[in-house]
Amino acid sequence: MEDRSALKQLIDRDEFNFNDFIGEKTEGLVFDKRTLDNIYTLFKQFNIKYVDYPISSGKESLVFKVEGAKKGIVMKIFKTSTLRFQHINDYIDGDPRFANQRKSRGTLIYVWARKEYANLLECRKFRVRVPEPLAVVNNIILMSYIGERRTPAKKLKDIEESQLQGYFNSAMIEYGKMVEKAKLIHADMSEYNVLCYRKRSYIIDMGQAVSYKHPKAKEFFTRDMVNMKSFAKRNELTLDEIVLPKFPGDTNE
Ligand SMILES: Nc1ncnc2c1ncn2[C@@H]1O[C@H](COP(=O)(O)OP(=O)(O)OP(=O)(O)O)[C@@H](O)[C@H]1O
Ligand SMILES: [Mg+2]
């Protein structure tokens, strides 16, 4: 049970000022027993020594850096308490890959986690630059960590002007591969879901990404492109050097 107490220590430790990471809608960091058991299982399986530090606490997930045997690993825990059932279902129903999964209120979050994992795997298969997925157990995903030891990679939105065009181009190239080769539409593509590290952009946060066969795939694609183009415009970036991605099957757009 050592791992649990290590987690508890992290949470109790003031030096991380954990409260800064707790969103307004979160009462505090409480894991139910099942989540703790899953964390414990994964820690054993991946020989994880300790939780290094929390990276982010959003409405829907908690993200930690944990220390594996050789390299940094990210543990993303989907919260069960703030689950927006209908919202999530919109991105699962209609995706042929997940058509036959049983989706009760209790297990929908597991489908969501598996979907993010499957999307990451699919992207890797087509060499889209995304974190490497390592494991998924119920509502927890392990994936490779992107960043320096003490500081996670910056998001595209936080990149300084002189490096922005390069990282933006890189993000659009990866997005293009995702759409045209992996045939997945991210559906939440923006400057918030791109990590920038050593001149390369990585696309993250794929729970909502859908197959291009999803009935709303085209709509999601258009929205992604509007987000990215408007980011470019706001920052006076040019789209000249990039071949803009096309929706699978479309020739002239
Ligand atoms: N593999 C990774 N390596 C380093 N940092 C990561 C990684 N994955 C996620 N992060 C960090 O954690 C944050 C939240 O992750 P993600 O976007 O996947 O979750 P989310 O639930 O959508 O959170 P949010 O609502 O804040 O977008 C990211 O913005 C990023 O800063
Ligand atoms: Mg995100």
mmCIF file of C-alpha atoms and ligand atoms in Angstrom:
data_model
loop_
_atom_site.group_PDB
_atom_site.id
_atom_site.type_symbol
_atom_site.label_atom_id
_atom_site.label_comp_id
_atom_site.label_asym_id
_atom_site.label_seq_id
_atom_site.Cartn_x
_atom_site.Cartn_y
_atom_site.Cartn_z
ATOM 1 C CA MET A 1 0.000 0.000 0.000
ATOM 2 C CA GLU A 2 3.060 2.225 -0.178
ATOM 3 C CA ASP A 3 1.954 3.799 -3.417
ATOM 4 C CA ARG A 4 -1.235 5.062 -1.940
ATOM 5 C CA SER A 5 0.550 6.746 0.896
ATOM 6 C CA ALA A 6 2.970 8.327 -1.594
ATOM 7 C CA LEU A 7 0.002 9.781 -3.379
ATOM 8 C CA LYS A 8 -1.456 10.964 -0.119
ATOM 9 C CA GLN A 9 1.838 12.629 0.764
ATOM 10 C CA LEU A 10 1.872 14.477 -2.500
ATOM 11 C CA ILE A 11 -1.615 15.688 -1.960
ATOM 12 C CA ASP A 12 -0.866 16.767 1.599
ATOM 13 C CA ARG A 13 2.333 18.498 0.625
ATOM 14 C CA ASP A 14 2.021 22.285 0.699
ATOM 15 C CA GLU A 15 5.049 22.926 -1.448
ATOM 16 C CA PHE A 16 3.085 21.969 -4.550
ATOM 17 C CA ASN A 17 0.382 24.363 -3.520
ATOM 18 C CA PHE A 18 -2.100 21.961 -4.857
ATOM 19 C CA ASN A 19 -5.003 24.307 -4.364
ATOM 20 C CA ASP A 20 -3.787 26.343 -7.314
ATOM 21 C CA PHE A 21 -4.569 23.375 -9.455
ATOM 22 C CA ILE A 22 -8.026 22.774 -8.118
ATOM 23 C CA GLY A 23 -10.767 24.238 -10.265
ATOM 24 C CA GLU A 24 -13.591 26.215 -8.753
ATOM 25 C CA LYS A 25 -16.023 23.414 -9.235
ATOM 26 C CA THR A 26 -13.880 20.881 -7.442
ATOM 27 C CA GLU A 27 -14.447 20.467 -3.768
ATOM 28 C CA GLY A 28 -11.021 19.028 -3.166
ATOM 29 C CA LEU A 29 -9.013 16.120 -4.351
ATOM 30 C CA VAL A 30 -10.814 12.968 -3.404
ATOM 31 C CA PHE A 31 -10.308 9.683 -5.153
ATOM 32 C CA ASP A 32 -12.878 6.990 -4.660
ATOM 33 C CA LYS A 33 -11.663 3.579 -3.650
ATOM 34 C CA ARG A 34 -11.953 2.128 -7.114
ATOM 35 C CA THR A 35 -9.803 4.890 -8.607
ATOM 36 C CA LEU A 36 -7.185 4.383 -5.903
ATOM 37 C CA ASP A 37 -7.172 0.663 -6.638
ATOM 38 C CA ASN A 38 -6.657 1.376 -10.329
ATOM 39 C CA ILE A 39 -3.826 3.760 -9.574
ATOM 40 C CA TYR A 40 -2.287 1.101 -7.387
ATOM 41 C CA THR A 41 -2.565 -1.541 -10.144
ATOM 42 C CA LEU A 42 -0.963 0.739 -12.716
ATOM 43 C CA PHE A 43 1.843 1.746 -10.362
ATOM 44 C CA LYS A 44 2.717 -1.891 -9.783
ATOM 45 C CA GLN A 45 2.477 -2.771 -13.456
ATOM 46 C CA PHE A 46 4.608 0.110 -14.682
ATOM 47 C CA ASN A 47 6.968 0.158 -11.768
ATOM 48 C CA ILE A 48 6.038 3.721 -10.936
ATOM 49 C CA LYS A 49 7.915 5.025 -7.933
ATOM 50 C CA TYR A 50 6.005 8.131 -7.017
ATOM 51 C CA VAL A 51 3.806 10.943 -8.192
ATOM 52 C CA ASP A 52 6.167 13.714 -9.212
ATOM 53 C CA TYR A 53 3.756 16.641 -9.390
ATOM 54 C CA PRO A 54 0.291 17.629 -10.565
ATOM 55 C CA ILE A 55 0.318 19.264 -13.996
ATOM 56 C CA SER A 56 -3.270 20.258 -14.410
ATOM 57 C CA SER A 57 -6.689 20.026 -12.886
ATOM 58 C CA GLY A 58 -9.505 20.775 -15.272
ATOM 59 C CA LYS A 59 -13.189 20.246 -14.940
ATOM 60 C CA GLU A 60 -13.015 16.805 -16.424
ATOM 61 C CA SER A 61 -9.610 15.411 -15.590
ATOM 62 C CA LEU A 62 -6.590 15.516 -13.325
ATOM 63 C CA VAL A 63 -3.188 15.204 -14.923
ATOM 64 C CA PHE A 64 -0.074 14.200 -12.992
ATOM 65 C CA LYS A 65 3.522 13.568 -13.852
ATOM 66 C CA VAL A 66 4.582 10.298 -12.291
ATOM 67 C CA GLU A 67 8.054 8.860 -12.193
ATOM 68 C CA GLY A 68 8.483 5.554 -13.989
ATOM 69 C CA ALA A 69 11.547 3.334 -14.054
ATOM 70 C CA LYS A 70 13.188 5.142 -16.951
ATOM 71 C CA LYS A 71 11.178 8.101 -18.045
ATOM 72 C CA GLY A 72 8.460 10.528 -17.114
ATOM 73 C CA ILE A 73 4.937 9.337 -17.512
ATOM 74 C CA VAL A 74 1.683 11.243 -17.495
ATOM 75 C CA MET A 75 -1.275 9.875 -15.570
ATOM 76 C CA LYS A 76 -4.596 11.350 -16.676
ATOM 77 C CA ILE A 77 -7.515 10.574 -14.390
ATOM 78 C CA PHE A 78 -10.976 11.339 -15.704
ATOM 79 C CA LYS A 79 -13.248 12.585 -13.003
ATOM 80 C CA THR A 80 -16.410 10.648 -12.533
ATOM 81 C CA SER A 81 -18.189 13.334 -10.508
ATOM 82 C CA THR A 82 -18.331 16.051 -13.169
ATOM 83 C CA LEU A 83 -19.253 13.783 -16.043
ATOM 84 C CA ARG A 84 -21.408 15.567 -18.600
ATOM 85 C CA PHE A 85 -23.299 12.547 -19.845
ATOM 86 C CA GLN A 86 -24.974 14.043 -22.887
ATOM 87 C CA HIS A 87 -21.929 16.010 -23.980
ATOM 88 C CA ILE A 88 -19.754 12.920 -23.875
ATOM 89 C CA ASN A 89 -22.340 10.775 -25.569
ATOM 90 C CA ASP A 90 -22.456 13.139 -28.548
ATOM 91 C CA TYR A 91 -18.883 12.200 -29.361
ATOM 92 C CA ILE A 92 -19.307 8.473 -28.727
ATOM 93 C CA ASP A 93 -22.630 7.760 -30.400
ATOM 94 C CA GLY A 94 -22.129 7.929 -34.120
ATOM 95 C CA ASP A 95 -18.542 6.763 -33.988
ATOM 96 C CA PRO A 96 -18.659 3.302 -35.567
ATOM 97 C CA ARG A 97 -15.703 2.156 -33.471
ATOM 98 C CA PHE A 98 -17.736 2.530 -30.297
ATOM 99 C CA ALA A 99 -21.190 1.700 -31.597
ATOM 100 C CA ASN A 100 -21.582 -1.558 -29.717
ATOM 101 C CA GLN A 101 -20.312 -0.546 -26.323
ATOM 102 C CA ARG A 102 -22.670 -0.536 -23.414
ATOM 103 C CA LYS A 103 -22.952 2.989 -22.126
ATOM 104 C CA SER A 104 -24.534 3.295 -18.751
ATOM 105 C CA ARG A 105 -23.961 6.390 -16.676
ATOM 106 C CA GLY A 106 -21.486 4.494 -14.520
ATOM 107 C CA THR A 107 -19.313 3.124 -17.288
ATOM 108 C CA LEU A 108 -19.473 5.895 -19.873
ATOM 109 C CA ILE A 109 -16.365 7.513 -18.456
ATOM 110 C CA TYR A 110 -14.474 4.246 -19.041
ATOM 111 C CA VAL A 111 -15.542 4.266 -22.667
ATOM 112 C CA TRP A 112 -14.345 7.878 -22.841
ATOM 113 C CA ALA A 113 -10.928 6.935 -21.443
ATOM 114 C CA ARG A 114 -10.654 3.963 -23.813
ATOM 115 C CA LYS A 115 -11.625 6.232 -26.669
ATOM 116 C CA GLU A 116 -8.829 8.685 -25.900
ATOM 117 C CA TYR A 117 -6.424 5.755 -25.629
ATOM 118 C CA ALA A 118 -7.600 4.273 -28.951
ATOM 119 C CA ASN A 119 -7.323 7.673 -30.646
ATOM 120 C CA LEU A 120 -3.756 8.100 -29.418
ATOM 121 C CA LEU A 121 -2.859 4.613 -30.650
ATOM 122 C CA GLU A 122 -4.414 5.243 -34.035
ATOM 123 C CA CYS A 123 -2.524 8.515 -34.357
ATOM 124 C CA ARG A 124 0.772 6.841 -33.466
ATOM 125 C CA LYS A 125 0.101 4.200 -36.095
ATOM 126 C CA PHE A 126 0.032 6.960 -38.708
ATOM 127 C CA ARG A 127 2.962 8.816 -37.177
ATOM 128 C CA VAL A 128 0.945 11.761 -36.001
ATOM 129 C CA ARG A 129 2.955 13.373 -33.198
ATOM 130 C CA VAL A 130 0.989 12.668 -30.020
ATOM 131 C CA PRO A 131 1.975 11.246 -26.611
ATOM 132 C CA GLU A 132 2.565 7.507 -26.658
ATOM 133 C CA PRO A 133 -0.323 5.730 -24.923
ATOM 134 C CA LEU A 134 0.909 3.169 -22.404
ATOM 135 C CA ALA A 135 -2.133 1.843 -20.602
ATOM 136 C CA VAL A 136 -5.773 2.415 -19.864
ATOM 137 C CA VAL A 137 -7.566 1.044 -16.810
ATOM 138 C CA ASN A 138 -11.118 2.198 -16.274
ATOM 139 C CA ASN A 139 -10.929 6.010 -15.963
ATOM 140 C CA ILE A 140 -7.125 6.316 -15.963
ATOM 141 C CA ILE A 141 -4.725 6.632 -18.869
ATOM 142 C CA LEU A 142 -0.952 6.459 -18.768
ATOM 143 C CA MET A 143 0.958 8.090 -21.598
ATOM 144 C CA SER A 144 4.425 9.418 -22.264
ATOM 145 C CA TYR A 145 5.271 12.764 -20.708
ATOM 146 C CA ILE A 146 6.283 15.667 -22.923
ATOM 147 C CA GLY A 147 8.564 18.253 -21.386
ATOM 148 C CA GLU A 148 11.668 18.850 -19.336
ATOM 149 C CA ARG A 149 12.010 17.035 -16.049
ATOM 150 C CA ARG A 150 10.569 19.792 -13.901
ATOM 151 C CA THR A 151 8.523 21.699 -16.453
ATOM 152 C CA PRO A 152 5.920 20.248 -18.784
ATOM 153 C CA ALA A 153 5.935 21.434 -22.388
ATOM 154 C CA LYS A 154 4.180 24.742 -23.035
ATOM 155 C CA LYS A 155 0.897 24.980 -24.822
ATOM 156 C CA LEU A 156 0.799 26.714 -28.205
ATOM 157 C CA LYS A 157 -1.122 29.596 -26.615
ATOM 158 C CA ASP A 158 1.869 30.380 -24.350
ATOM 159 C CA ILE A 159 4.615 30.347 -26.959
ATOM 160 C CA GLU A 160 6.579 33.546 -27.480
ATOM 161 C CA GLU A 161 6.156 35.439 -30.707
ATOM 162 C CA SER A 162 9.504 34.572 -32.239
ATOM 163 C CA GLN A 163 8.775 30.839 -32.127
ATOM 164 C CA LEU A 164 5.069 30.887 -32.748
ATOM 165 C CA GLN A 165 4.988 30.555 -36.528
ATOM 166 C CA GLY A 166 7.208 27.464 -36.444
ATOM 167 C CA TYR A 167 5.168 25.719 -33.775
ATOM 168 C CA PHE A 168 1.913 26.700 -35.462
ATOM 169 C CA ASN A 169 3.058 25.223 -38.776
ATOM 170 C CA SER A 170 4.132 22.062 -37.017
ATOM 171 C CA ALA A 171 0.759 21.770 -35.288
ATOM 172 C CA MET A 172 -1.102 22.170 -38.582
ATOM 173 C CA ILE A 173 1.058 19.536 -40.243
ATOM 174 C CA GLU A 174 0.278 17.092 -37.427
ATOM 175 C CA TYR A 175 -3.404 17.978 -37.578
ATOM 176 C CA GLY A 176 -3.337 17.344 -41.331
ATOM 177 C CA LYS A 177 -1.852 13.889 -40.795
ATOM 178 C CA MET A 178 -4.446 13.153 -38.137
ATOM 179 C CA VAL A 179 -7.320 14.036 -40.459
ATOM 180 C CA GLU A 180 -6.014 12.724 -43.757
ATOM 181 C CA LYS A 181 -4.072 9.644 -42.687
ATOM 182 C CA ALA A 182 -5.526 8.498 -39.352
ATOM 183 C CA LYS A 183 -8.933 9.764 -40.524
ATOM 184 C CA LEU A 184 -9.758 11.146 -37.116
ATOM 185 C CA ILE A 185 -11.220 14.558 -36.409
ATOM 186 C CA HIS A 186 -9.889 16.038 -33.176
ATOM 187 C CA ALA A 187 -13.054 18.061 -32.476
ATOM 188 C CA ASP A 188 -11.417 20.221 -29.793
ATOM 189 C CA MET A 189 -8.422 21.457 -31.723
ATOM 190 C CA SER A 190 -7.087 24.766 -30.472
ATOM 191 C CA GLU A 191 -3.994 26.480 -29.086
ATOM 192 C CA TYR A 192 -4.869 24.845 -25.732
ATOM 193 C CA ASN A 193 -4.460 21.286 -26.956
ATOM 194 C CA VAL A 194 -1.104 21.571 -28.672
ATOM 195 C CA LEU A 195 2.103 21.051 -26.682
ATOM 196 C CA CYS A 196 5.302 22.587 -27.997
ATOM 197 C CA TYR A 197 8.583 20.932 -27.241
ATOM 198 C CA ARG A 198 12.021 21.191 -28.870
ATOM 199 C CA LYS A 199 10.693 22.748 -32.078
ATOM 200 C CA ARG A 200 7.952 20.155 -32.480
ATOM 201 C CA SER A 201 4.248 20.351 -31.814
ATOM 202 C CA TYR A 202 2.294 17.491 -30.246
ATOM 203 C CA ILE A 203 -1.467 17.204 -30.351
ATOM 204 C CA ILE A 204 -3.067 16.150 -27.050
ATOM 205 C CA ASP A 205 -6.477 15.663 -25.439
ATOM 206 C CA MET A 206 -8.243 13.195 -27.686
ATOM 207 C CA GLY A 207 -11.201 11.841 -25.767
ATOM 208 C CA GLN A 208 -13.612 13.668 -28.037
ATOM 209 C CA ALA A 209 -11.836 12.899 -31.327
ATOM 210 C CA VAL A 210 -14.104 10.986 -33.706
ATOM 211 C CA SER A 211 -13.853 8.860 -36.816
ATOM 212 C CA TYR A 212 -14.479 10.820 -40.031
ATOM 213 C CA LYS A 213 -17.570 8.635 -40.372
ATOM 214 C CA HIS A 214 -19.249 10.234 -37.365
ATOM 215 C CA PRO A 215 -22.307 12.153 -38.666
ATOM 216 C CA LYS A 216 -20.965 15.410 -37.259
ATOM 217 C CA ALA A 217 -17.338 14.812 -38.260
ATOM 218 C CA LYS A 218 -17.368 17.447 -40.961
ATOM 219 C CA GLU A 219 -18.898 20.011 -38.660
ATOM 220 C CA PHE A 220 -16.217 19.265 -36.038
ATOM 221 C CA PHE A 221 -13.511 19.537 -38.695
ATOM 222 C CA THR A 222 -14.777 22.936 -39.811
ATOM 223 C CA ARG A 223 -14.846 24.112 -36.193
ATOM 224 C CA ASP A 224 -11.264 22.895 -35.613
ATOM 225 C CA MET A 225 -10.098 24.765 -38.690
ATOM 226 C CA VAL A 226 -11.940 27.940 -37.674
ATOM 227 C CA ASN A 227 -10.234 27.785 -34.251
ATOM 228 C CA MET A 228 -6.787 27.362 -35.712
ATOM 229 C CA LYS A 229 -7.253 29.984 -38.409
ATOM 230 C CA SER A 230 -8.573 32.491 -35.930
ATOM 231 C CA PHE A 231 -5.597 31.836 -33.647
ATOM 232 C CA ALA A 232 -3.324 32.480 -36.631
ATOM 233 C CA LYS A 233 -5.146 35.683 -37.447
ATOM 234 C CA ARG A 234 -5.059 37.025 -33.891
ATOM 235 C CA ASN A 235 -1.331 36.425 -33.766
ATOM 236 C CA GLU A 236 -0.614 37.702 -37.260
ATOM 237 C CA LEU A 237 0.672 34.348 -38.405
ATOM 238 C CA THR A 238 0.653 33.357 -42.032
ATOM 239 C CA LEU A 239 -0.949 30.247 -43.505
ATOM 240 C CA ASP A 240 1.202 30.518 -46.636
ATOM 241 C CA GLU A 241 3.697 27.804 -45.858
ATOM 242 C CA ILE A 242 1.120 25.196 -44.958
ATOM 243 C CA VAL A 243 -0.973 22.954 -47.110
ATOM 244 C CA LEU A 244 -4.275 23.149 -45.281
ATOM 245 C CA PRO A 245 -5.777 19.787 -44.290
ATOM 246 C CA LYS A 246 -8.711 18.442 -46.264
ATOM 247 C CA PHE A 247 -11.586 16.413 -44.919
ATOM 248 C CA PRO A 248 -11.236 12.772 -46.099
ATOM 249 C CA GLY A 249 -12.912 12.399 -49.467
ATOM 250 C CA ASP A 250 -13.060 16.123 -50.210
ATOM 251 C CA THR A 251 -10.968 17.300 -53.078
ATOM 252 C CA ASN A 252 -11.571 20.990 -53.429
ATOM 253 C CA GLU A 253 -11.974 22.877 -50.194
HETATM 254 N N1 LIG B 1 1.544 13.899 -22.284
HETATM 255 C C1 LIG B 1 1.603 15.079 -21.650
HETATM 256 N N2 LIG B 1 2.807 15.623 -21.322
HETATM 257 C C2 LIG B 1 2.882 16.804 -20.665
HETATM 258 N N3 LIG B 1 1.800 17.509 -20.283
HETATM 259 C C3 LIG B 1 0.580 17.021 -20.569
HETATM 260 C C4 LIG B 1 0.412 15.789 -21.261
HETATM 261 N N4 LIG B 1 -0.913 15.544 -21.405
HETATM 262 C C5 LIG B 1 -1.549 16.589 -20.826
HETATM 263 N N5 LIG B 1 -0.671 17.484 -20.331
HETATM 264 C C6 LIG B 1 -1.000 18.747 -19.636
HETATM 265 O O1 LIG B 1 -2.210 18.589 -18.927
HETATM 266 C C7 LIG B 1 -3.188 19.511 -19.413
HETATM 267 C C8 LIG B 1 -4.565 18.869 -19.444
HETATM 268 O O2 LIG B 1 -4.556 17.757 -20.295
HETATM 269 P P1 LIG B 1 -5.742 17.506 -21.339
HETATM 270 O O3 LIG B 1 -5.913 18.696 -22.196
HETATM 271 O O4 LIG B 1 -5.478 16.202 -21.986
HETATM 272 O O5 LIG B 1 -6.960 17.320 -20.328
HETATM 273 P P2 LIG B 1 -8.371 18.071 -20.226
HETATM 274 O O6 LIG B 1 -9.216 17.278 -19.328
HETATM 275 O O7 LIG B 1 -8.899 18.389 -21.554
HETATM 276 O O8 LIG B 1 -7.987 19.384 -19.499
HETATM 277 P P3 LIG B 1 -8.409 20.836 -19.968
HETATM 278 O O9 LIG B 1 -9.872 20.941 -19.672
HETATM 279 O O10 LIG B 1 -7.521 21.687 -19.117
HETATM 280 O O11 LIG B 1 -8.099 20.901 -21.446
HETATM 281 C C9 LIG B 1 -2.700 19.920 -20.774
HETATM 282 O O12 LIG B 1 -3.147 21.207 -21.114
HETATM 283 C C10 LIG B 1 -1.201 19.868 -20.626
HETATM 284 O O13 LIG B 1 -0.711 21.072 -20.063
HETATM 285 MG MG MG B 2 -7.209 20.063 -22.972
#
